[in-house]
Short mmCIF file of N, CA and C in Angstrom, two decimals:
data_model
loop_
_atom_site.label_atom_id
_atom_site.label_comp_id
_atom_site.label_asym_id
_atom_site.label_seq_id
_atom_site.Cartn_x
_atom_site.Cartn_y
_atom_site.Cartn_z
N UNK C 1 -7.88 -3.72 -5.19
CA UNK C 1 -6.72 -3.24 -5.36
C UNK C 1 -7.67 -1.87 -4.09
N UNK C 2 -6.35 -1.58 -3.16
CA UNK C 2 -5.75 -0.74 -2.11
C UNK C 2 -7.05 0.85 -2.23
N UNK C 3 -7.13 0.88 -2.38
CA UNK C 3 -7.75 2.45 -2.29
C UNK C 3 -6.16 3.45 -2.81
N UNK C 4 -6.27 4.68 -3.37
CA UNK C 4 -5.01 5.08 -4.20
C UNK C 4 -5.46 6.66 -3.80
N UNK C 5 -4.72 6.65 -3.16
CA UNK C 5 -4.19 8.17 -2.56
C UNK C 5 -3.19 9.51 -3.64
N UNK C 6 -3.89 10.40 -3.38
CA UNK C 6 -2.78 11.33 -3.23
C UNK C 6 -1.22 11.09 -3.32
N UNK C 7 -0.71 10.79 -1.65
CA UNK C 7 0.30 10.44 -1.57
C UNK C 7 0.41 9.28 -2.25
N UNK C 8 0.11 8.27 -3.31
CA UNK C 8 0.94 6.68 -3.93
C UNK C 8 0.71 8.37 -5.20
N UNK C 9 0.76 8.96 -5.64
CA UNK C 9 1.47 9.46 -7.36
C UNK C 9 2.13 10.55 -6.78
N UNK C 10 2.02 11.35 -5.58
CA UNK C 10 3.44 12.24 -6.01
C UNK C 10 4.92 12.24 -6.33
N UNK C 11 5.21 10.86 -6.42
CA UNK C 11 6.17 10.88 -6.73
C UNK C 11 6.47 11.46 -8.56
N UNK C 12 5.06 11.43 -9.83
CA UNK C 12 5.79 11.61 -10.80
C UNK C 12 5.31 13.56 -10.98
N UNK C 13 5.14 14.07 -10.09
CA UNK C 13 4.83 15.02 -10.14
C UNK C 13 5.35 15.86 -9.37
N UNK C 14 6.46 17.21 -9.78
CA UNK C 14 7.52 18.50 -8.57
C UNK C 14 6.23 18.61 -7.65
N UNK C 15 4.64 19.93 -7.68
CA UNK C 15 4.12 18.97 -7.03
C UNK C 15 2.89 19.11 -6.93
N UNK C 16 2.55 19.18 -5.64
CA UNK C 16 1.51 18.39 -4.88
C UNK C 16 0.15 18.74 -5.32
N UNK C 17 -0.37 20.56 -5.95
CA UNK C 17 -1.08 21.18 -6.86
C UNK C 17 -1.03 20.15 -8.05
N UNK C 18 -0.39 20.72 -8.90
CA UNK C 18 -0.02 19.31 -10.32
C UNK C 18 -0.85 18.78 -9.93
N UNK C 19 -0.20 18.34 -9.59
CA UNK C 19 -1.06 16.43 -9.51
C UNK C 19 -2.01 16.79 -9.26
N UNK C 20 -2.74 17.11 -8.28
CA UNK C 20 -4.13 17.40 -7.94
C UNK C 20 -4.82 18.41 -9.05
N UNK C 21 -4.51 19.32 -10.23
CA UNK C 21 -4.99 19.58 -10.71
C UNK C 21 -4.69 19.33 -12.76
N UNK C 22 -3.95 17.92 -12.57
CA UNK C 22 -4.31 17.28 -14.02
C UNK C 22 -4.88 15.63 -13.49
N UNK C 23 -5.51 16.06 -11.78
CA UNK C 23 -5.53 14.65 -11.28
C UNK C 23 -7.41 14.83 -12.06
N UNK C 24 -8.23 15.77 -11.79
CA UNK C 24 -9.54 16.51 -11.71
C UNK C 24 -9.79 16.87 -12.86
N UNK C 25 -8.57 17.48 -13.35
CA UNK C 25 -8.80 17.37 -15.49
C UNK C 25 -8.97 15.60 -15.62
N UNK C 26 -8.34 14.80 -15.62
CA UNK C 26 -8.75 13.20 -16.02
C UNK C 26 -9.97 12.95 -15.68
N UNK C 27 -10.61 13.05 -14.56
CA UNK C 27 -11.61 12.77 -13.86
C UNK C 27 -12.32 13.93 -14.24
N UNK C 28 -12.26 14.99 -14.49
CA UNK C 28 -13.76 15.80 -15.25
C UNK C 28 -12.92 14.64 -16.84
N UNK C 29 -12.94 15.13 -17.25
CA UNK C 29 -12.32 14.38 -18.85
C UNK C 29 -13.26 12.25 -18.88
N UNK C 30 -13.25 11.80 -17.48
CA UNK C 30 -13.61 10.72 -17.31
C UNK C 30 -14.71 10.28 -17.24
N UNK C 31 -15.40 12.08 -16.75
CA UNK C 31 -16.87 12.04 -16.21
C UNK C 31 -17.41 12.47 -17.44
N UNK C 32 -16.95 12.78 -19.14
CA UNK C 32 -17.44 13.70 -19.65
C UNK C 32 -17.72 12.27 -20.67
N UNK C 33 -16.47 11.41 -20.65
CA UNK C 33 -17.18 10.45 -21.61
C UNK C 33 -15.74 9.84 -22.21
N UNK C 34 -14.72 10.13 -21.85
CA UNK C 34 -13.34 9.84 -22.09
C UNK C 34 -13.41 8.05 -21.75
N UNK C 35 -13.19 7.00 -22.03
CA UNK C 35 -12.13 5.80 -22.05
C UNK C 35 -11.80 5.97 -20.57
N UNK C 36 -11.69 5.20 -19.44
CA UNK C 36 -10.53 4.46 -18.91
C UNK C 36 -9.03 3.53 -19.38
N UNK C 37 -7.82 4.21 -19.56
CA UNK C 37 -7.58 3.12 -19.40
C UNK C 37 -6.61 2.43 -18.95
N UNK C 38 -7.24 1.53 -17.14
CA UNK C 38 -6.72 0.47 -16.21
C UNK C 38 -8.60 -0.09 -16.17
N UNK C 39 -8.73 -0.77 -15.43
CA UNK C 39 -10.20 -1.18 -14.50
C UNK C 39 -10.53 -0.27 -14.08
N UNK C 40 -12.01 -0.23 -14.46
CA UNK C 40 -12.91 0.67 -13.63
C UNK C 40 -12.87 -0.29 -12.32
N UNK C 41 -13.50 -1.09 -11.89
CA UNK C 41 -13.94 -1.65 -10.38
C UNK C 41 -14.67 -1.19 -9.81
N UNK C 42 -15.01 -0.34 -10.32
CA UNK C 42 -17.06 0.19 -10.21
C UNK C 42 -16.39 1.50 -8.92
N UNK C 43 -15.20 2.08 -8.96
CA UNK C 43 -14.36 3.22 -8.95
C UNK C 43 -15.46 4.44 -9.50
N UNK C 44 -15.07 5.52 -8.63
CA UNK C 44 -15.49 6.87 -9.26
C UNK C 44 -13.86 6.65 -9.95
N UNK C 45 -14.31 8.03 -10.26
CA UNK C 45 -14.03 8.89 -11.83
C UNK C 45 -12.69 9.39 -11.01
N UNK C 46 -12.87 10.22 -10.04
CA UNK C 46 -11.31 10.58 -9.05
C UNK C 46 -10.31 9.42 -9.00
N UNK C 47 -10.62 8.74 -8.86
CA UNK C 47 -9.70 7.58 -7.85
C UNK C 47 -9.32 6.83 -9.41
N UNK C 48 -10.59 5.95 -10.90
CA UNK C 48 -10.41 6.29 -11.40
C UNK C 48 -8.32 6.86 -11.81
N UNK C 49 -9.00 7.75 -12.04
CA UNK C 49 -7.76 9.12 -12.35
C UNK C 49 -6.41 9.04 -12.43
N UNK C 50 -7.08 8.39 -10.80
CA UNK C 50 -5.15 8.47 -9.62
C UNK C 50 -4.57 7.18 -10.07
N UNK C 51 -5.05 6.29 -10.54
CA UNK C 51 -4.57 5.15 -11.01
C UNK C 51 -4.24 5.11 -12.18
N UNK C 52 -4.07 5.15 -12.85
CA UNK C 52 -3.63 5.71 -14.64
C UNK C 52 -2.59 6.39 -14.20
N UNK C 53 -2.20 7.48 -13.08
CA UNK C 53 -1.25 8.03 -13.36
C UNK C 53 0.00 7.83 -12.57
N UNK C 54 -1.01 6.10 -11.57
CA UNK C 54 -0.30 5.85 -10.66
C UNK C 54 1.02 4.83 -11.04
N UNK C 55 -0.07 4.01 -12.24
CA UNK C 55 0.14 3.19 -12.73
C UNK C 55 1.35 3.48 -14.24
N UNK C 56 1.30 4.19 -14.62
CA UNK C 56 1.33 5.35 -15.49
C UNK C 56 0.75 5.37 -16.82
N UNK C 57 -0.11 4.56 -17.39
CA UNK C 57 -1.07 4.28 -18.55
C UNK C 57 -0.82 5.52 -19.52
N UNK C 58 -0.69 6.19 -18.47
CA UNK C 58 -0.98 6.92 -19.82
C UNK C 58 0.96 8.59 -19.37
N UNK C 59 1.04 9.12 -20.52
CA UNK C 59 2.80 10.26 -19.94
C UNK C 59 1.72 11.53 -18.97
N UNK C 60 2.90 11.77 -18.63
CA UNK C 60 2.65 13.01 -17.40
C UNK C 60 3.15 14.09 -19.17
N UNK C 61 3.67 13.74 -20.06
CA UNK C 61 3.19 15.30 -20.95
C UNK C 61 1.64 15.03 -21.57
N UNK C 62 1.04 14.40 -21.82
CA UNK C 62 0.10 14.27 -22.36
C UNK C 62 -1.10 14.64 -21.31
N UNK C 63 -0.63 14.29 -19.90
CA UNK C 63 -1.91 14.97 -19.14
C UNK C 63 -1.81 15.89 -18.70
N UNK C 64 -0.32 17.46 -18.72
CA UNK C 64 0.09 18.07 -18.43
C UNK C 64 -0.51 18.74 -20.04
N UNK C 65 -0.76 18.25 -21.34
CA UNK C 65 -0.55 18.84 -21.81
C UNK C 65 -2.81 18.50 -22.72
N UNK C 66 -3.03 18.05 -21.97
CA UNK C 66 -5.00 17.87 -21.40
C UNK C 66 -5.49 19.10 -20.44
N UNK C 67 -4.48 19.41 -20.02
CA UNK C 67 -4.60 20.38 -19.20
C UNK C 67 -4.48 21.87 -19.01
N UNK C 68 -3.52 22.36 -19.57
CA UNK C 68 -3.23 23.45 -20.52
C UNK C 68 -4.22 23.69 -22.17
N UNK C 69 -5.20 21.82 -22.30
CA UNK C 69 -5.87 22.82 -23.30
C UNK C 69 -7.69 23.07 -22.86
N UNK C 70 -7.13 22.88 -22.31
CA UNK C 70 -8.52 22.97 -20.98
C UNK C 70 -8.59 24.35 -20.91
N UNK C 71 -7.57 24.97 -20.48
CA UNK C 71 -7.50 25.92 -19.97
C UNK C 71 -7.82 27.22 -21.05
N UNK C 72 -6.76 27.08 -22.24
CA UNK C 72 -6.25 27.76 -23.08
C UNK C 72 -8.33 28.34 -23.30
N UNK C 73 -7.95 28.96 -23.84
CA UNK C 73 -8.88 30.02 -24.96
C UNK C 73 -8.71 30.16 -25.53
N UNK C 74 -8.41 31.04 -26.24
CA UNK C 74 -7.72 31.28 -28.09
C UNK C 74 -6.21 30.04 -28.01
N UNK C 75 -6.83 29.64 -29.59
CA UNK C 75 -5.75 29.13 -30.72
C UNK C 75 -6.26 29.80 -31.53
N UNK C 76 -4.58 30.51 -32.20
CA UNK C 76 -4.88 30.92 -33.99
C UNK C 76 -3.31 29.96 -34.26
N UNK C 77 -3.60 30.41 -35.65
CA UNK C 77 -2.21 30.14 -35.95
C UNK C 77 -2.04 31.76 -36.53
N UNK C 78 -0.58 31.13 -36.85
CA UNK C 78 -0.42 32.06 -37.46
C UNK C 78 -0.24 33.60 -38.07
N UNK C 79 -1.26 32.30 -39.26
CA UNK C 79 -2.10 33.43 -39.94
C UNK C 79 -3.10 33.33 -40.68
N UNK C 80 -4.22 33.67 -39.00
CA UNK C 80 -5.49 33.60 -38.16
C UNK C 80 -5.02 34.69 -37.52
N UNK C 81 -3.81 34.86 -36.68
CA UNK C 81 -3.73 36.18 -36.48
C UNK C 81 -3.01 37.64 -37.04
N UNK C 82 -2.66 37.51 -37.68
CA UNK C 82 -2.53 38.10 -39.09
C UNK C 82 -3.42 39.02 -40.10
N UNK C 83 -4.52 37.89 -39.91
CA UNK C 83 -5.55 38.34 -40.73
C UNK C 83 -6.79 39.36 -39.92
N UNK C 84 -6.73 38.40 -38.73
CA UNK C 84 -7.53 39.85 -37.24
C UNK C 84 -6.78 40.67 -37.24
N UNK C 85 -5.88 41.13 -37.15
CA UNK C 85 -4.79 41.73 -37.13
C UNK C 85 -5.26 42.97 -38.04
N UNK C 86 -4.98 43.07 -39.49
CA UNK C 86 -5.14 43.52 -40.47
C UNK C 86 -6.23 43.73 -41.07
N UNK C 87 -7.69 42.37 -40.91
CA UNK C 87 -8.99 43.03 -40.14
C UNK C 87 -9.89 44.26 -39.48
N UNK C 88 -8.94 44.39 -38.47
CA UNK C 88 -9.80 45.56 -37.35
C UNK C 88 -8.84 46.22 -37.48
N UNK C 89 -7.15 46.51 -37.98
CA UNK C 89 -7.06 47.69 -38.44
C UNK C 89 -7.48 49.03 -39.31
N UNK C 90 -7.98 47.18 -40.45
CA UNK C 90 -9.45 48.25 -42.02
C UNK C 90 -10.21 48.88 -41.18
N UNK C 91 -11.21 47.77 -40.59
CA UNK C 91 -12.49 48.44 -39.63
C UNK C 91 -12.71 50.21 -39.38
N UNK C 92 -11.28 49.87 -38.34
CA UNK C 92 -10.47 51.24 -37.53
C UNK C 92 -10.82 52.54 -38.42
N UNK C 93 -10.39 51.99 -39.62
CA UNK C 93 -9.92 53.05 -40.00
C UNK C 93 -10.95 53.54 -40.92
N UNK C 94 -11.96 52.95 -41.72
CA UNK C 94 -13.06 53.17 -42.05
C UNK C 94 -14.08 53.59 -40.62
N UNK C 95 -14.16 53.53 -39.45
CA UNK C 95 -14.79 54.01 -38.48
C UNK C 95 -13.82 55.70 -38.29
N UNK C 96 -12.59 55.83 -38.46
CA UNK C 96 -12.57 56.96 -38.46
C UNK C 96 -12.42 57.70 -39.71
N UNK C 97 -12.53 57.09 -40.95
CA UNK C 97 -13.21 58.28 -41.68
C UNK C 97 -14.34 58.23 -41.33
N UNK C 98 -15.33 57.98 -41.28
CA UNK C 98 -16.64 57.95 -41.26
C UNK C 98 -16.54 58.83 -40.21
N UNK C 99 -16.13 58.84 -38.86
CA UNK C 99 -16.65 60.59 -37.99
C UNK C 99 -15.99 61.00 -38.53
N UNK C 100 -15.03 61.55 -39.48
CA UNK C 100 -14.39 62.29 -39.73
C UNK C 100 -15.48 63.29 -40.84
N UNK C 101 -15.28 62.18 -41.45
CA UNK C 101 -17.47 62.85 -43.10
C UNK C 101 -17.89 63.56 -41.36
N UNK C 102 -18.37 62.68 -40.58
CA UNK C 102 -19.64 63.14 -39.66
C UNK C 102 -18.95 65.07 -39.38
N UNK C 103 -17.90 64.54 -38.70
CA UNK C 103 -17.80 66.03 -38.62
C UNK C 103 -17.55 67.35 -38.77
N UNK C 104 -17.35 66.77 -40.64
CA UNK C 104 -17.03 67.78 -41.07
C UNK C 104 -18.63 68.04 -41.88
N UNK C 105 -19.73 67.11 -42.38
CA UNK C 105 -20.75 68.04 -42.01
C UNK C 105 -21.23 69.02 -40.86
N UNK C 106 -20.93 68.99 -39.70
CA UNK C 106 -21.22 69.15 -38.90
C UNK C 106 -21.21 70.33 -38.90
N UNK C 107 -20.03 70.36 -38.66
CA UNK C 107 -19.47 71.43 -38.93
C UNK C 107 -19.50 72.49 -40.80
N UNK C 108 -20.07 72.07 -41.50
CA UNK C 108 -20.80 73.10 -42.32
C UNK C 108 -21.75 73.33 -42.40
N UNK C 109 -22.65 72.44 -41.88
CA UNK C 109 -23.82 73.17 -41.98
C UNK C 109 -24.13 73.88 -40.29
N UNK C 110 -23.14 73.97 -39.61
CA UNK C 110 -23.32 74.48 -38.36
C UNK C 110 -22.76 76.31 -39.14
N UNK C 111 -21.43 76.05 -40.31
CA UNK C 111 -21.47 77.08 -40.68
C UNK C 111 -22.81 77.97 -41.53
N UNK C 112 -22.47 77.16 -42.24
CA UNK C 112 -24.48 77.55 -43.48
C UNK C 112 -25.44 78.36 -42.67
N UNK C 113 -25.40 78.12 -41.18
CA UNK C 113 -26.63 78.21 -40.24
C UNK C 113 -25.66 79.69 -40.08
N UNK C 114 -25.15 79.95 -39.97
CA UNK C 114 -24.15 81.45 -39.40
C UNK C 114 -25.57 82.53 -39.67
N UNK C 115 -25.11 83.82 -39.69
CA UNK C 115 -25.80 84.69 -41.38
C UNK C 115 -24.34 85.09 -41.85
N UNK C 116 -24.33 85.49 -42.87
CA UNK C 116 -23.30 85.29 -43.61
C UNK C 116 -23.68 86.64 -44.03
N UNK C 117 -24.71 88.12 -43.21
CA UNK C 117 -23.83 89.13 -43.68
C UNK C 117 -23.88 90.20 -42.70
N UNK C 118 -23.58 89.26 -41.14
CA UNK C 118 -22.93 89.57 -39.98
C UNK C 118 -21.44 89.84 -40.36
N UNK C 119 -20.98 90.50 -39.77
CA UNK C 119 -19.34 91.03 -40.35
C UNK C 119 -18.89 89.79 -38.88
N UNK C 120 -17.09 89.61 -40.11
CA UNK C 120 -16.83 89.08 -39.25
C UNK C 120 -15.76 89.88 -37.87
N UNK C 121 -15.22 89.08 -37.02
CA UNK C 121 -15.15 89.42 -35.63
C UNK C 121 -12.95 89.94 -36.07
N UNK C 122 -12.96 91.39 -35.56
CA UNK C 122 -11.43 92.16 -35.73
C UNK C 122 -10.88 92.11 -34.29
N UNK C 123 -11.83 91.33 -32.96
CA UNK C 123 -11.31 92.05 -31.82
C UNK C 123 -10.17 91.17 -31.85
N UNK C 124 -9.90 90.19 -32.29
CA UNK C 124 -8.00 89.27 -31.73
C UNK C 124 -6.79 89.17 -32.74
N UNK C 125 -7.40 90.44 -33.73
CA UNK C 125 -6.78 91.05 -34.89
C UNK C 125 -5.81 92.41 -33.92
N UNK C 126 -6.82 93.26 -33.93
CA UNK C 126 -6.22 94.51 -33.30
C UNK C 126 -5.58 94.30 -31.37
N UNK C 127 -6.39 93.19 -31.31
CA UNK C 127 -5.71 92.87 -29.57
C UNK C 127 -3.92 92.55 -30.15
N UNK C 128 -3.91 91.80 -30.91
CA UNK C 128 -2.64 91.60 -31.33
C UNK C 128 -1.71 92.73 -31.41
N UNK C 129 -2.29 93.80 -32.11
CA UNK C 129 -1.82 94.76 -33.44
C UNK C 129 -1.02 95.46 -31.94
N UNK C 130 -2.76 95.79 -31.05
CA UNK C 130 -2.59 96.44 -29.61
C UNK C 130 -0.95 96.60 -28.31
N UNK C 131 -1.05 94.28 -28.69
CA UNK C 131 -0.22 94.37 -27.74
C UNK C 131 1.32 94.12 -28.66
N UNK C 132 1.18 93.98 -30.02
CA UNK C 132 2.76 94.56 -30.31
C UNK C 132 3.44 95.98 -30.32
N UNK C 133 2.76 97.44 -30.05
CA UNK C 133 2.55 98.41 -30.22
C UNK C 133 3.10 98.96 -28.75
N UNK C 134 2.24 98.04 -27.76
CA UNK C 134 2.76 98.10 -26.14
C UNK C 134 3.61 96.77 -25.73
N UNK C 135 4.39 96.34 -26.83
CA UNK C 135 5.91 95.80 -26.30
C UNK C 135 7.00 96.38 -26.15
N UNK C 136 7.72 95.55 -25.58
CA UNK C 136 8.85 96.35 -25.56
C UNK C 136 10.30 96.06 -26.65
N UNK C 137 11.35 96.64 -26.85
CA UNK C 137 11.52 95.89 -28.24
C UNK C 137 12.26 95.74 -28.94
N UNK C 138 12.70 94.36 -27.18
CA UNK C 138 13.14 93.21 -27.89
C UNK C 138 11.95 92.34 -28.26
N UNK C 139 11.10 92.93 -27.71
CA UNK C 139 10.37 91.96 -28.07
C UNK C 139 9.84 91.87 -29.76
N UNK C 140 9.38 93.18 -29.94
CA UNK C 140 9.57 93.92 -31.59
C UNK C 140 10.19 93.01 -32.29
N UNK C 141 11.55 92.64 -32.30
CA UNK C 141 12.82 91.97 -33.28
C UNK C 141 12.25 90.42 -33.19
N UNK C 142 11.94 90.02 -31.88
CA UNK C 142 11.96 88.57 -31.51
C UNK C 142 10.35 87.82 -32.77
N UNK C 143 9.09 89.00 -32.58
CA UNK C 143 8.41 88.72 -32.96
C UNK C 143 9.14 88.56 -34.77
N UNK C 144 9.59 89.31 -34.97
CA UNK C 144 9.50 89.77 -36.10
C UNK C 144 10.52 89.28 -37.04
#
């Protein structure tokens, strides 16, 4: 058989680029050990892939689906996705609880380290009272 080219198969696909992607994917599959659907005739895998497309020994949909599966990275069922989401949220909750516990422990340890006999600072209260006395009558009405 005469050498086959992309031009011989272009009528099978709407785009030349799609044809090249599908043919190269099929050639890789042939190289990895899949059985060809046409005679080999001492041809290379790319030529065999193009001949399979030209002679339509494989359907166009099958070739497209093979290409999609080749590049698809995650295939989950709905149940697996839901379980992963639920497990992920449980992990986040436990991490959040652990962080809150660690923060509480840190605050309590800091509080216990302070001198118990030291008087509390009253400056913030005095400042608020001073501000109230110095404010106008309208501000006093709004604050009460």
